[in-house]
Amino acid sequence: MKRVTYVVTPHRGYFDPTERWCRENDLRFEAIHQIGLLEDGTVKALLEVAGTPPQVRSNVPDDLSRLVDRELSAEDGRTMLQLRYEPTDLNRRFIEPFHTTGVIVQYPIVYVDPDRSSLRTTVTGPDDDVQRLIESYRELAALTVEAVSNSLPSVDQRYDDLTERQQEVLEMAYEHGYYDDPRGATYEEIAAELDCSASSVGQILRRTESTLVSATVANRSHDSS
């Protein structure tokens, strides 16, 4: 198993033409918190963007080309934009390796240079799958490998990497029996304790669970290899 951190910059300066349109209209992407292909061929992405929800809403018209739907939310001082859209061929080719290779993506994927859509990504997986992903990207973009490791982070290390807000919500959910069987609390009840919305609790828990489960599965695969 291998863990690789790399920065990838598309040759055209964007993964999707919409990114260029957004930059020209002062909408700045800061990180990708989730992205994937759906069965109907569309892409669903959860993006962290600069600005308040009203500012972002005014910069993303409902009739934007290939946009299927969008949803805005404010979470822990951050603005989150969830999009579902029809991808271009280039956009699809960047996303498909996350599904067709045995790699686990560590989110968030951070924009290190938004003006060129440069992204820093960390993936873990079997050596051959990681190499195949890297090679597929080199055909489409400039790619710089920043770090390579044969050791995988433990679940405890991944927990320490969570934000303070993620740890707070996770611990509150655990203390109130959300992970009991049957569940002892709902999103709404946890949100009431944290003075936030139920949707924010749901988004935070889903991303936190994804991070911790990925670490557990990756380390188990490493131990058995």
Coordinates of C-alpha atoms in Angstrom, one line a residue:
M1 CA 0.0 0.0 0.0
K2 CA 1.2 3.5 -0.8
R3 CA 0.2 7.0 0.3
V4 CA 0.9 9.8 -2.2
T5 CA 0.3 13.5 -2.1
Y6 CA 0.4 15.4 -5.4
V7 CA -0.5 18.7 -7.0
V8 CA -2.3 18.6 -10.3
T9 CA -2.8 21.5 -12.6
P10 CA -4.9 21.1 -15.8
H11 CA -3.1 22.2 -19.0
R12 CA -6.0 24.4 -19.9
G13 CA -6.1 26.1 -16.5
Y14 CA -9.4 24.5 -15.5
F15 CA -11.0 21.0 -15.1
D16 CA -14.4 22.3 -16.3
P17 CA -15.2 25.5 -18.3
T18 CA -17.5 26.5 -15.5
E19 CA -14.5 27.0 -13.2
R20 CA -13.2 29.7 -15.6
W21 CA -16.7 31.3 -15.7
C22 CA -16.8 31.3 -11.9
R23 CA -13.4 32.9 -11.6
E24 CA -14.4 35.7 -14.1
N25 CA -17.4 36.3 -11.9
D26 CA -15.5 36.5 -8.6
L27 CA -16.6 33.1 -7.3
R28 CA -13.5 31.4 -5.8
F29 CA -13.3 27.7 -5.0
E30 CA -11.3 26.8 -1.9
A31 CA -11.6 23.0 -1.5
I32 CA -13.5 20.0 -2.7
H33 CA -15.0 18.0 0.2
Q34 CA -16.6 15.3 -1.9
I35 CA -16.9 14.5 -5.6
G36 CA -18.2 11.5 -7.6
L37 CA -19.9 10.2 -10.7
L38 CA -23.6 9.2 -10.3
E39 CA -25.3 6.4 -12.1
D40 CA -27.0 8.8 -14.5
G41 CA -23.7 10.2 -15.6
T42 CA -23.9 13.4 -13.8
V43 CA -21.3 14.6 -11.2
K44 CA -22.1 15.5 -7.6
A45 CA -19.6 17.8 -5.9
L46 CA -19.5 19.4 -2.5
L47 CA -17.3 22.6 -2.7
E48 CA -16.1 25.1 -0.2
V49 CA -16.2 28.5 -1.7
A50 CA -15.2 32.0 -0.6
G51 CA -17.9 34.5 0.3
T52 CA -21.3 34.4 2.0
P53 CA -24.2 32.3 0.8
P54 CA -26.0 35.4 -0.6
Q55 CA -22.9 36.5 -2.5
V56 CA -22.4 33.0 -3.9
R57 CA -26.0 32.7 -4.8
S58 CA -25.9 35.9 -6.8
N59 CA -22.9 34.6 -8.7
V60 CA -24.3 31.2 -9.7
P61 CA -27.3 31.6 -11.9
D62 CA -29.9 28.8 -12.1
D63 CA -29.5 28.5 -15.9
L64 CA -25.8 27.9 -15.9
S65 CA -24.8 25.6 -18.7
R66 CA -25.0 21.8 -17.7
L67 CA -26.0 22.6 -14.1
V68 CA -28.7 20.2 -12.9
D69 CA -29.2 21.5 -9.4
R70 CA -27.4 23.4 -6.6
E71 CA -27.7 23.8 -2.9
L72 CA -26.0 26.4 -0.6
S73 CA -25.3 26.2 3.1
A74 CA -23.3 27.9 5.8
E75 CA -21.3 25.6 8.1
D76 CA -18.9 26.7 10.9
G77 CA -18.2 30.0 9.1
R78 CA -17.7 28.4 5.7
T79 CA -19.9 28.5 2.7
M80 CA -20.6 25.1 1.1
L81 CA -21.9 24.7 -2.4
Q82 CA -23.3 21.4 -3.5
L83 CA -23.6 21.0 -7.3
R84 CA -24.9 18.3 -9.6
Y85 CA -23.9 18.9 -13.2
E86 CA -23.3 17.2 -16.5
P87 CA -19.5 16.9 -16.9
T88 CA -17.3 17.6 -19.9
D89 CA -15.2 14.7 -21.2
L90 CA -12.1 16.2 -19.6
N91 CA -13.8 16.6 -16.3
R92 CA -15.1 13.0 -16.4
R93 CA -11.6 11.7 -17.1
F94 CA -10.3 13.4 -14.0
I95 CA -13.0 11.9 -11.8
E96 CA -13.2 8.4 -13.1
P97 CA -9.9 7.1 -11.7
F98 CA -11.3 7.7 -8.2
H99 CA -13.9 5.0 -9.1
T100 CA -12.0 2.7 -11.4
T101 CA -8.8 2.3 -9.3
G102 CA -8.5 0.9 -5.8
V103 CA -7.5 4.2 -4.3
I104 CA -9.0 6.0 -1.3
V105 CA -9.1 9.8 -1.6
Q106 CA -8.4 11.9 1.5
Y107 CA -10.8 14.9 1.6
P108 CA -10.7 17.8 1.4
I109 CA -8.9 18.3 -1.9
V110 CA -7.5 21.8 -1.5
Y111 CA -7.1 24.5 -4.2
V112 CA -3.5 25.6 -3.8
D113 CA -3.7 28.0 -6.8
P114 CA -7.4 28.8 -7.7
D115 CA -6.4 30.9 -10.6
R116 CA -5.1 27.8 -12.4
S117 CA -7.3 25.2 -10.7
S118 CA -4.3 23.6 -9.1
L119 CA -5.4 21.0 -6.6
R120 CA -3.4 19.2 -3.8
T121 CA -4.7 15.6 -3.3
T122 CA -3.7 12.7 -1.1
V123 CA -4.6 9.2 -2.1
T124 CA -3.9 5.8 -0.6
G125 CA -4.1 2.4 -2.2
P126 CA -2.2 -0.6 -3.8
D127 CA 1.0 0.5 -5.5
D128 CA -0.2 -0.4 -9.0
D129 CA -3.5 1.4 -8.6
V130 CA -1.8 4.6 -7.3
Q131 CA 0.7 4.5 -10.2
R132 CA -2.1 4.0 -12.7
L133 CA -4.0 7.0 -11.3
I134 CA -0.9 9.2 -11.5
E135 CA -0.1 8.1 -15.0
S136 CA -3.6 8.8 -16.2
Y137 CA -3.4 12.3 -14.9
R138 CA 0.0 13.0 -16.4
E139 CA -1.7 12.7 -19.8
L140 CA -4.1 15.5 -18.9
A141 CA -2.3 17.9 -16.6
A142 CA 1.0 19.0 -15.0
L143 CA 1.5 16.8 -12.0
T144 CA 4.0 17.2 -9.2
V145 CA 4.4 14.5 -6.5
E146 CA 5.0 16.1 -3.1
A147 CA 5.2 13.1 -0.8
V148 CA 5.2 9.3 -1.0
S149 CA 4.9 7.0 2.0
N150 CA 4.5 3.2 2.4
S151 CA 2.9 3.7 5.8
L152 CA -0.7 4.6 6.3
P153 CA -2.0 6.9 9.0
S154 CA -3.8 5.2 11.8
V155 CA -7.4 5.9 12.8
D156 CA -6.1 7.8 15.8
Q157 CA -4.0 10.0 13.6
R158 CA -7.0 10.6 11.3
Y159 CA -9.0 11.6 14.3
D160 CA -6.4 14.2 15.2
D161 CA -6.5 15.5 11.7
L162 CA -10.3 16.3 12.0
T163 CA -11.2 19.9 12.5
E164 CA -12.2 21.0 16.0
R165 CA -15.8 21.4 14.8
Q166 CA -15.8 17.8 13.3
Q167 CA -14.5 16.4 16.6
E168 CA -17.0 18.4 18.6
V169 CA -20.0 17.2 16.5
L170 CA -18.8 13.6 16.5
E171 CA -18.3 13.5 20.2
M172 CA -21.7 15.1 20.8
A173 CA -23.3 12.6 18.6
Y174 CA -21.6 9.7 20.4
E175 CA -22.4 11.1 23.9
H176 CA -26.1 11.4 23.0
G177 CA -26.4 7.9 21.6
Y178 CA -26.5 8.6 17.9
Y179 CA -24.4 5.5 17.2
D180 CA -26.3 3.3 19.6
D181 CA -28.6 0.6 18.2
P182 CA -31.4 1.7 18.2
R183 CA -30.2 5.3 17.8
G184 CA -30.7 7.5 20.8
A185 CA -30.6 10.9 19.1
T186 CA -31.4 12.5 15.8
Y187 CA -29.6 15.2 13.8
E188 CA -32.2 17.7 15.1
E189 CA -31.4 16.8 18.7
I190 CA -27.7 17.0 18.2
A191 CA -28.1 20.3 16.4
A192 CA -30.1 21.8 19.3
E193 CA -27.1 21.0 21.6
L194 CA -24.7 22.7 19.2
D195 CA -26.8 25.6 18.2
C196 CA -26.7 24.9 14.5
S197 CA -28.9 23.4 11.8
A198 CA -29.7 19.7 11.4
S199 CA -28.4 19.7 7.9
S200 CA -25.0 21.0 9.1
V201 CA -24.8 18.2 11.6
G202 CA -25.6 15.7 8.9
Q203 CA -23.0 17.0 6.5
I204 CA -20.3 17.1 9.2
L205 CA -21.0 13.6 10.4
R206 CA -21.1 12.1 6.9
R207 CA -17.7 13.7 6.0
T208 CA -16.2 12.7 9.3
E209 CA -17.5 9.1 9.0
S210 CA -16.1 8.9 5.5
T211 CA -12.7 10.0 6.7
L212 CA -12.5 7.6 9.6
V213 CA -14.0 4.6 7.8
S214 CA -11.5 5.1 4.9
A215 CA -8.6 5.1 7.4
T216 CA -9.9 1.9 9.0
V217 CA -10.4 0.0 5.7
A218 CA -7.1 1.2 4.2
N219 CA -5.1 0.1 7.3
R220 CA -6.9 -3.2 7.4
S221 CA -6.1 -3.8 3.7
H222 CA -2.4 -2.8 4.5
D223 CA -2.2 -5.2 7.4
S224 CA -3.5 -8.1 5.4
S225 CA -1.4 -7.5 2.3

